[in-house]
Short mmCIF file of C-alpha atoms and ligand atoms in Angstrom, two decimals:
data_model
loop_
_atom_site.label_atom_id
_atom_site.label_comp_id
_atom_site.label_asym_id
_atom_site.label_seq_id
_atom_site.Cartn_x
_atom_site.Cartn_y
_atom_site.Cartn_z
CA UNK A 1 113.78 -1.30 100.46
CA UNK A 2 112.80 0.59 103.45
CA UNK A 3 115.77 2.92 104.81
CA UNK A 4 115.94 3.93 108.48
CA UNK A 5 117.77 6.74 109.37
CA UNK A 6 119.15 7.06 112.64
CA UNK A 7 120.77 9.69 114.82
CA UNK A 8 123.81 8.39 116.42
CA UNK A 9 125.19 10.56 119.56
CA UNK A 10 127.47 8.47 121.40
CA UNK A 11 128.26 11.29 124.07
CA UNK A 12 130.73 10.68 126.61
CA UNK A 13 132.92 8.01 128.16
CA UNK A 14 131.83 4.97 127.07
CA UNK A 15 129.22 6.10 125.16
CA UNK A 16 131.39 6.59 121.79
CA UNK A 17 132.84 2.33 122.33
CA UNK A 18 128.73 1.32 122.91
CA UNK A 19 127.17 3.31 120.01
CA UNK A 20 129.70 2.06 117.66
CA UNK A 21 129.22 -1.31 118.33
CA UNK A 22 125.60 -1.22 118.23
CA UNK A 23 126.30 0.41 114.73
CA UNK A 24 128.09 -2.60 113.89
CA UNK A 25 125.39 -4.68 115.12
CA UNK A 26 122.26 -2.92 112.80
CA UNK A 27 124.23 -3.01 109.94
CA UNK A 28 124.90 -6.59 109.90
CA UNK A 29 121.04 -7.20 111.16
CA UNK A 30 120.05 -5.14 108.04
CA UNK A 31 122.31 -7.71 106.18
CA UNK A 32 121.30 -10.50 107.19
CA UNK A 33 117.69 -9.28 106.88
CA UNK A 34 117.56 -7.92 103.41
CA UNK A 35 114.61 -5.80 103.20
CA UNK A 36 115.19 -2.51 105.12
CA UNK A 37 118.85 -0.74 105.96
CA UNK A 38 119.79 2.12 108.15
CA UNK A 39 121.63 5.13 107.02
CA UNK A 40 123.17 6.35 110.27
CA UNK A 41 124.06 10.27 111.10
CA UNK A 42 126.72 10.91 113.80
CA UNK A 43 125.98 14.25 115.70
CA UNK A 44 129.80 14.42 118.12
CA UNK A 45 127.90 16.15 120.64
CA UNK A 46 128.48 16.65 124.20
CA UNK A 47 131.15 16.76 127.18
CA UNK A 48 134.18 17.42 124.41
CA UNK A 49 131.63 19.42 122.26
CA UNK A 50 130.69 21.81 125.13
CA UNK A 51 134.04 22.31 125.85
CA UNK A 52 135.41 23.95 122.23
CA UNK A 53 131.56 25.71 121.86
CA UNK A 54 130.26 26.07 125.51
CA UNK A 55 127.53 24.25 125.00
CA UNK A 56 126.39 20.42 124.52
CA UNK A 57 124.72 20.19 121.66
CA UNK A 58 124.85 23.33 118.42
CA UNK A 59 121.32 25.27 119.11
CA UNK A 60 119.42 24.08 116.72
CA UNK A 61 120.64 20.57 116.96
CA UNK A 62 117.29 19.52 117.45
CA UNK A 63 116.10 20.56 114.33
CA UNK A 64 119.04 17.91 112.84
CA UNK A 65 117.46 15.07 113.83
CA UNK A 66 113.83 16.17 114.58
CA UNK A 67 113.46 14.23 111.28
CA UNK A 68 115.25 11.09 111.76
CA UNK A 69 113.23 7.60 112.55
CA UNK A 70 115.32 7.19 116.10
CA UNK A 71 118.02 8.44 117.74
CA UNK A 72 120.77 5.92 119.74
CA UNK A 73 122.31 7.27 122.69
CA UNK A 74 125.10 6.47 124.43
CA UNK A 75 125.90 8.84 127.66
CA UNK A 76 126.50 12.48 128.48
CA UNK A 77 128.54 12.91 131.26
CA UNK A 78 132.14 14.43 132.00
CA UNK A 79 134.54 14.64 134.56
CA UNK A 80 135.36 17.96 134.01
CA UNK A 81 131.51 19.60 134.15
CA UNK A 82 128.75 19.40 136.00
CA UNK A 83 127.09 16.76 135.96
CA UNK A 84 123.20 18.86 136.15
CA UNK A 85 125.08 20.99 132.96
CA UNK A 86 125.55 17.80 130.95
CA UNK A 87 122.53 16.26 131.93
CA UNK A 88 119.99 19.38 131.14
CA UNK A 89 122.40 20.31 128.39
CA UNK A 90 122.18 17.11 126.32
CA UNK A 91 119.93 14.17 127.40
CA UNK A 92 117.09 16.18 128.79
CA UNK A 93 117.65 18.79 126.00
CA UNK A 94 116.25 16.27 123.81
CA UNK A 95 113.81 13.74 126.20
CA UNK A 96 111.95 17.02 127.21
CA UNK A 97 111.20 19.09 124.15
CA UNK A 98 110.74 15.94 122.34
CA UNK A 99 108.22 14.54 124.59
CA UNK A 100 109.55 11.66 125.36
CA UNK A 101 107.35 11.17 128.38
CA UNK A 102 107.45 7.68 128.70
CA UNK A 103 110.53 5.46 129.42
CA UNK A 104 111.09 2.11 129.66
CA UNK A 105 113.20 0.10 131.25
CA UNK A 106 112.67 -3.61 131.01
CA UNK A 107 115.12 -5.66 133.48
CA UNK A 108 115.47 -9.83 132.78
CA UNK A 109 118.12 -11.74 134.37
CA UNK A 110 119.51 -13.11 130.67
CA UNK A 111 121.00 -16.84 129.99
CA UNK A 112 124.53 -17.16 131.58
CA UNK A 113 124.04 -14.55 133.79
CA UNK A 114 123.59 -14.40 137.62
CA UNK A 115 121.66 -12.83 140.11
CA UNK A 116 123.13 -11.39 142.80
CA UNK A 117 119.63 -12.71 144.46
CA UNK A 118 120.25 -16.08 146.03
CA UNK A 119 116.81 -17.37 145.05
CA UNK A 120 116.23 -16.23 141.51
CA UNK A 121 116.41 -18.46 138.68
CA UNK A 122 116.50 -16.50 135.42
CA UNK A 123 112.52 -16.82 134.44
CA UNK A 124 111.48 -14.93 137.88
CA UNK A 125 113.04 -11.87 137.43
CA UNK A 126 111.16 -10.29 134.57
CA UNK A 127 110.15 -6.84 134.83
CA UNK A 128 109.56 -3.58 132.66
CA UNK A 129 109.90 -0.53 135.15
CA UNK A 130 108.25 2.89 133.20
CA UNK A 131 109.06 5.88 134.14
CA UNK A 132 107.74 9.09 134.07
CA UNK A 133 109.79 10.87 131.69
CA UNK A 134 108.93 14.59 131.45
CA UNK A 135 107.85 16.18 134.44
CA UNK A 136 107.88 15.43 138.52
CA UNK A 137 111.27 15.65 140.06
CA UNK A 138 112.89 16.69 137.00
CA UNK A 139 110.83 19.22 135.78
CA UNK A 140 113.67 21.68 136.83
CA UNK A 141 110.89 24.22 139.07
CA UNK A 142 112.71 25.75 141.48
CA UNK A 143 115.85 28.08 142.04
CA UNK A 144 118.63 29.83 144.09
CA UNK A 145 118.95 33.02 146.05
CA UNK A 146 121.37 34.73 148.32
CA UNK A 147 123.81 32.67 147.10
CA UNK A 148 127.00 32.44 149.04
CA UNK A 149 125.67 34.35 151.93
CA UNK A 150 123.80 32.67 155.29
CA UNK A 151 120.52 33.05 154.14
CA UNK A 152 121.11 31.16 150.64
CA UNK A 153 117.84 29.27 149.84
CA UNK A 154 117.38 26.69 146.95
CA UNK A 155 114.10 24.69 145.97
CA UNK A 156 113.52 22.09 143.74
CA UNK A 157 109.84 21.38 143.20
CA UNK A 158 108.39 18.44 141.87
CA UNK A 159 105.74 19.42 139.51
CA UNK A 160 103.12 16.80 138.28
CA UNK A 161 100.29 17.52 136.16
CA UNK A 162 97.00 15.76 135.77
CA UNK A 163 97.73 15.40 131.69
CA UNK A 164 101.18 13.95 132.68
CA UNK A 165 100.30 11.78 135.06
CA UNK A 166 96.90 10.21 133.23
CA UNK A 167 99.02 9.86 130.42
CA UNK A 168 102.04 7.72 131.86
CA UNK A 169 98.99 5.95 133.53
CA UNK A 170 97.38 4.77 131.02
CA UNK A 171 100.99 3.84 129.27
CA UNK A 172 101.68 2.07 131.83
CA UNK A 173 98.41 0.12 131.78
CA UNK A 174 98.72 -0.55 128.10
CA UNK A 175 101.96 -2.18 128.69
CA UNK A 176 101.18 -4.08 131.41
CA UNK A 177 97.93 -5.41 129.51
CA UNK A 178 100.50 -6.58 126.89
CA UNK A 179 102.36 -8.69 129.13
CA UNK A 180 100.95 -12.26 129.80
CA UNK A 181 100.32 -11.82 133.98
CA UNK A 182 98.56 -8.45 133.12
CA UNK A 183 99.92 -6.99 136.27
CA UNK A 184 100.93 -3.82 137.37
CA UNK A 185 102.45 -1.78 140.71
CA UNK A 186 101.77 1.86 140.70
CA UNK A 187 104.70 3.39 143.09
CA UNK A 188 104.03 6.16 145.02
CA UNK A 189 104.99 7.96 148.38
CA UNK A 190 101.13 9.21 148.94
CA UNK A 191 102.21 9.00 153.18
CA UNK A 192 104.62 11.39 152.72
CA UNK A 193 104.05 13.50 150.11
CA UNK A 194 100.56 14.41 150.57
CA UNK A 195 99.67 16.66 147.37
CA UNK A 196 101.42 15.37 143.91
CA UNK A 197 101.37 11.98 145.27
CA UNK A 198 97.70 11.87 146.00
CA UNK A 199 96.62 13.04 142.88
CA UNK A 200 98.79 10.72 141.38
CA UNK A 201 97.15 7.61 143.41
CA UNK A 202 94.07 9.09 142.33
CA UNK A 203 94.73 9.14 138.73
CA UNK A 204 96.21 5.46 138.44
CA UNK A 205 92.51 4.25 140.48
CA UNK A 206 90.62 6.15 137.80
CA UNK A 207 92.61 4.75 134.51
CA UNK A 208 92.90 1.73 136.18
CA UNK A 209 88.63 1.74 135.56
CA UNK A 210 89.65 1.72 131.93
CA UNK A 211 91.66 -1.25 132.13
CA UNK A 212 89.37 -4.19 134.32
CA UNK A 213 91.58 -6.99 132.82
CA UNK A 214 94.99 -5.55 134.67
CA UNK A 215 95.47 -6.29 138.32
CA UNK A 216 97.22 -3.83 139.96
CA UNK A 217 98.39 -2.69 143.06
CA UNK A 218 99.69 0.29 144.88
CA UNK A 219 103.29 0.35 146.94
CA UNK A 220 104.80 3.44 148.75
CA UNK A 221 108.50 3.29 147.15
CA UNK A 222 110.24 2.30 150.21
CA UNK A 223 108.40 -0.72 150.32
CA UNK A 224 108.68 -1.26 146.90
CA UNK A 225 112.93 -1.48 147.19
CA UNK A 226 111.99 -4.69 149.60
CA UNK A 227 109.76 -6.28 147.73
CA UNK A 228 111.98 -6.30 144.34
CA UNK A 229 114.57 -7.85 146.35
CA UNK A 230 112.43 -10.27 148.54
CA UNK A 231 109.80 -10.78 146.14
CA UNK A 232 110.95 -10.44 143.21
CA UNK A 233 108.75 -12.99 141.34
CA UNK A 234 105.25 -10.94 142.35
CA UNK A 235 106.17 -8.30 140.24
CA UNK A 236 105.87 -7.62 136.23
CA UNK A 237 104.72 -3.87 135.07
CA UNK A 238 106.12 -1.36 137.55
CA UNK A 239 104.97 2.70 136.65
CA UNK A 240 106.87 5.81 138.81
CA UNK A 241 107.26 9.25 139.02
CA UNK A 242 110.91 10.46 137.42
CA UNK A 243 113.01 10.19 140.60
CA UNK A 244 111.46 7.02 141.99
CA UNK A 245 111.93 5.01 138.64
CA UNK A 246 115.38 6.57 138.54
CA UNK A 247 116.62 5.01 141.48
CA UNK A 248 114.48 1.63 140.83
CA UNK A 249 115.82 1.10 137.73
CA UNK A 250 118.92 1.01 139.01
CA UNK A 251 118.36 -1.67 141.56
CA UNK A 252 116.03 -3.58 139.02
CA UNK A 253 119.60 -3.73 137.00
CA UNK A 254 121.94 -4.84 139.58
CA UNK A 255 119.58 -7.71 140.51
CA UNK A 256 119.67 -8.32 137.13
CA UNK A 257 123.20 -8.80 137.14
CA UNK A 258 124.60 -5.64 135.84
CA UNK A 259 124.02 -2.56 134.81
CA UNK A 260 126.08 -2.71 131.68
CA UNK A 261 123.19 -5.15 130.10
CA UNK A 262 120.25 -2.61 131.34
CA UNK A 263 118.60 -0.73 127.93
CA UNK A 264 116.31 2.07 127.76
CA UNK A 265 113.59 3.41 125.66
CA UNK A 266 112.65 6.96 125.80
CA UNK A 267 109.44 7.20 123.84
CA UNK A 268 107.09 9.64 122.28
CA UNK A 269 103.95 7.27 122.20
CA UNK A 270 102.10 9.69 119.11
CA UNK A 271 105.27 9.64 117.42
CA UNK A 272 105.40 13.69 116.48
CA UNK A 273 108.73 13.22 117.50
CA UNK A 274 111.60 10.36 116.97
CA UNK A 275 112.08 8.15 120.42
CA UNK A 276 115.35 7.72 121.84
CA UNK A 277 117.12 4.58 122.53
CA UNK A 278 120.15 4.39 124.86
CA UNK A 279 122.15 1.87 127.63
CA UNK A 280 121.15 3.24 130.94
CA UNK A 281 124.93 2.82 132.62
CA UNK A 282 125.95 6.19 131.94
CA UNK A 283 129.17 7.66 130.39
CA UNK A 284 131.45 5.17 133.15
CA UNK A 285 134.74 7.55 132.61
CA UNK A 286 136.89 4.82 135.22
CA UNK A 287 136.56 1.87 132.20
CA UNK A 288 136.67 4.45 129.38
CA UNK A 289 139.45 3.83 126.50
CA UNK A 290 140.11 0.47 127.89
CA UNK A 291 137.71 -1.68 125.21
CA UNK A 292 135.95 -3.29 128.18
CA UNK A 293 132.34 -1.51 128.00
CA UNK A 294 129.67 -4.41 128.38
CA UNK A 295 127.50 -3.22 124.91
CA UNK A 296 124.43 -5.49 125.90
CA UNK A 297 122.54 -2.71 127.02
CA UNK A 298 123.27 -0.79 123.88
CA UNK A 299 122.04 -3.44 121.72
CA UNK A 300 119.28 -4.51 124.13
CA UNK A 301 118.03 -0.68 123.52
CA UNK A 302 118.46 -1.55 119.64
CA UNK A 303 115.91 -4.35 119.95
CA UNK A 304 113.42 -1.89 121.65
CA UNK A 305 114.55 0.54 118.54
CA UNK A 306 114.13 -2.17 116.19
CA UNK A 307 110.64 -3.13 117.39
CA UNK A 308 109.56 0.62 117.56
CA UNK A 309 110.39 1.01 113.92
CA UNK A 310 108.00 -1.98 113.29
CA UNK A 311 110.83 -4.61 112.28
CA UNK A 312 109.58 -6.66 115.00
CA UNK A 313 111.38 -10.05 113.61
CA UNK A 314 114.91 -8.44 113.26
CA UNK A 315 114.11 -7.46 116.94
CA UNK A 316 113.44 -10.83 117.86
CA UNK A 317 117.35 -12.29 116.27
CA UNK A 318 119.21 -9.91 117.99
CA UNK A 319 117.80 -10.96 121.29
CA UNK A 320 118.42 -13.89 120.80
CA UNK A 321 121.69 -13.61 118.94
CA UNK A 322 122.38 -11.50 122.54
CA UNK A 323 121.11 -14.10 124.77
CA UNK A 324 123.01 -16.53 122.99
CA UNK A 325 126.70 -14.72 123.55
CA UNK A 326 125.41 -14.17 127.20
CA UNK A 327 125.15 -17.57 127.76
CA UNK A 328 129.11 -18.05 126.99
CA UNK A 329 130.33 -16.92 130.17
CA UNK A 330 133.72 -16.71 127.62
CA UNK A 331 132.06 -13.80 126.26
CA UNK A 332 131.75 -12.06 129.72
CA UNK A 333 133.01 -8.62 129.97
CA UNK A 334 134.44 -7.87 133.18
CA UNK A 335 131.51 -6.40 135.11
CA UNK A 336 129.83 -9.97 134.69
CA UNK A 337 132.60 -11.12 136.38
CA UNK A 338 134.60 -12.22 132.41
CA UNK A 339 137.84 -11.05 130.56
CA UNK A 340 135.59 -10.63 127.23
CA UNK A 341 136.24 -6.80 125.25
CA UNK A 342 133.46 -4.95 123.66
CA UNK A 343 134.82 -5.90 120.02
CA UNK A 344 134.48 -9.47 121.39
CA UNK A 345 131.22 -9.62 122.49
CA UNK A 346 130.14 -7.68 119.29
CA UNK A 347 131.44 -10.25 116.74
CA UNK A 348 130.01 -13.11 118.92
CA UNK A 349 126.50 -11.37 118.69
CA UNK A 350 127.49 -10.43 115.09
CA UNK A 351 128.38 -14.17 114.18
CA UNK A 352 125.00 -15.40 115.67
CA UNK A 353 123.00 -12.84 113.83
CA UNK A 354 124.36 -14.38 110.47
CA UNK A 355 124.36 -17.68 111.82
CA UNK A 356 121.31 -18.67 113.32
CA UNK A 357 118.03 -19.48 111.43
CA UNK A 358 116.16 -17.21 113.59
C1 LIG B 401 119.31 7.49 134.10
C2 LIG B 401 120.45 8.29 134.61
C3 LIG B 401 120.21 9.77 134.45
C4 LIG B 401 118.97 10.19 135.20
C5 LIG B 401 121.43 10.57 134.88
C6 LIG B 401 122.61 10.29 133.98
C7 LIG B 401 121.18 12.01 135.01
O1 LIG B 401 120.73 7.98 135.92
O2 LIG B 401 118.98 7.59 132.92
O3 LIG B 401 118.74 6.74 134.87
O4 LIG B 401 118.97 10.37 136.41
O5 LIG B 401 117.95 10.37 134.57
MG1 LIG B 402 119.55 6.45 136.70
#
């Protein structure tokens, strides 16, 4: 029997309720499944970790689970830090020296749930946004000086290179490819920004060469905003730089109906490294404690985990075992609008993983 070991770092907030769910949730797919298992580390790091050691995660905490098959993440975040502290200190700690360069956010509108969209039925809101995941906007170029005095000056420079950019490219491409409409929209803001963003327009016409079956288009990001809420059925494959795909994704989830079903998957494509897997709402102190996390996006990001460790049938029942307790508006939590708790919604998606004949 095949065992997967996974790296569980639930973070902060809400992260420790989500991760432990989705815990729940493998085990019993394992179960029900019979032929592989998971034997799952827990690494306590972040917000409360930084604050006994001064730091988010040990230093060589990388080397602790630079070995494992994935790693499930829930949120870093604090109320009493920085944000850019927990942020560089945990989640980019890993995504960076990791190379995790591509991530993926796919966004569905999922049985039983609503669009805030008047005019979208569930099928035409299907989407997989990837984003740039280890350079641009967050390749943390730049500094401070004079600080505190009148001529203080601060830069933060976006730095692309032609290997990152051909590769999320041709990602992007692959993906799209994948997909039945074979479609893809490279965002960019090549009006405004007239250096990065041109090479990066260049790049996506060259690799696009290498792909003649996808169709593809090109949209300046402020456009782009309009068209996923006007349009929302001409698009399928999106591809961004870090920032743009940041704030995207975030849009792509709320017209999806929340952000508490919205997973992630922060891949190394040539596998040198283990991929990360986490819910994209972020460590959501205000709901924290009270058993009312939505964990749909945690075990959304399973399925991606599951079908990056090549189990893609055990991928397939919890997806649908998920779409099948969002279809119970009974099993709502409240940011769909429900009274349903985390522990609820887990045993419904538990019960329909050793239920159904999927
Ligand atoms: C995301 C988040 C993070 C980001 C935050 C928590 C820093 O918004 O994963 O989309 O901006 O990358
Ligand atoms: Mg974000």
């Amino acid at each position: 029997m095949k065992t997967y070991k996974i790296a569980a770092i639930p973070g902060d907030g809400i992260g420790t309720e989500v991760i432990s769910a989705g815990v729940e949730v493998l085990q019993a797919l394992a179960k029900r499944d019979g032929s592989f298992g998971f034997k799952v580390d827990h690494f306590d790091w972040g917000g409360e970790y930084y604050k006994k050691h001064g730091r988010m995660m040990p230093e060589n905490g990388r080397d602790m689970i630079g070995k494992h098959d994935a790693i499930l993440f829930g949120s870093a975040g604090h109320p009493d830090i920085p944000d850019h502290i927990t942020l560089w200190g945990l989640r980019l700690a890993i995504c960076q020296p990791f190379d995790q360069y591509a991530n993926v956010r796919p966004t569905r509108v999922l049985p039983g749930i609503t669009s805030p969209l008047r005019h979208v039925n569930g099928g035409e809101l299907d989407w997989v946004i990837v984003r740039e995941n280890s350079e641009g906007e967050y390749a943390g170029v730049g500094g401070r000086a004079h600080q505190g005095s009148p001529l203080e000056v601060a830069t933060d420079v976006a730095m692309f290179t032609r290997a990152g950019v051909e590769r999320i490219m041709r990602f992007a491409f692959k993906l799209a490819r994948s997909r039945p409409r074979k479609l893809l929209t490279v965002v960019t803001k090549s009006n405004a920004q007239r250096h990065a963003m041109v090479m990066w327009d260049e790049i996506a016409v060259a690799v696009a060469r290498e792909f003649p079956d996808v169709t593809w288009d090109k949209m300046l990001v402020d456009a782009m905003t309009m068209r996923m809420v006007t349009r929302p059925q001409s698009i399928d494959t999106v591809v961004a730089t870090n920032l743009h795909a940041d704030i995207l994704s975030d849009l792509a989830a709320a017209l999806a109906g929340s952000l508490g079903i919205a997973p992630t998957a922060n891949f190394n494509p040539e596998r040198a490294f283990p991929s990360m897997f986490e819910p994209i709402h972020g460590s959501a102190f205000d709901i924290m404690g009270k058993g009312i996390a939505n964990p749909v996006g945690t075990f959304w990001s399973a399925v991606m985990m599951l079908e990056h460790l090549g189990e893609p049938a055990a991928a397939t029942r919890l997806m649908k075992a998920i779409e099948r307790v969002t279809a119970d508006p009974r099993l709502h939590t409240p940011d769909l609008g429900g009274k349903a708790r985390t522990a609820d919604v887990t045993a419904g998606v538990i019960e329909a993983i050793e239920r159904e004949n999927v």
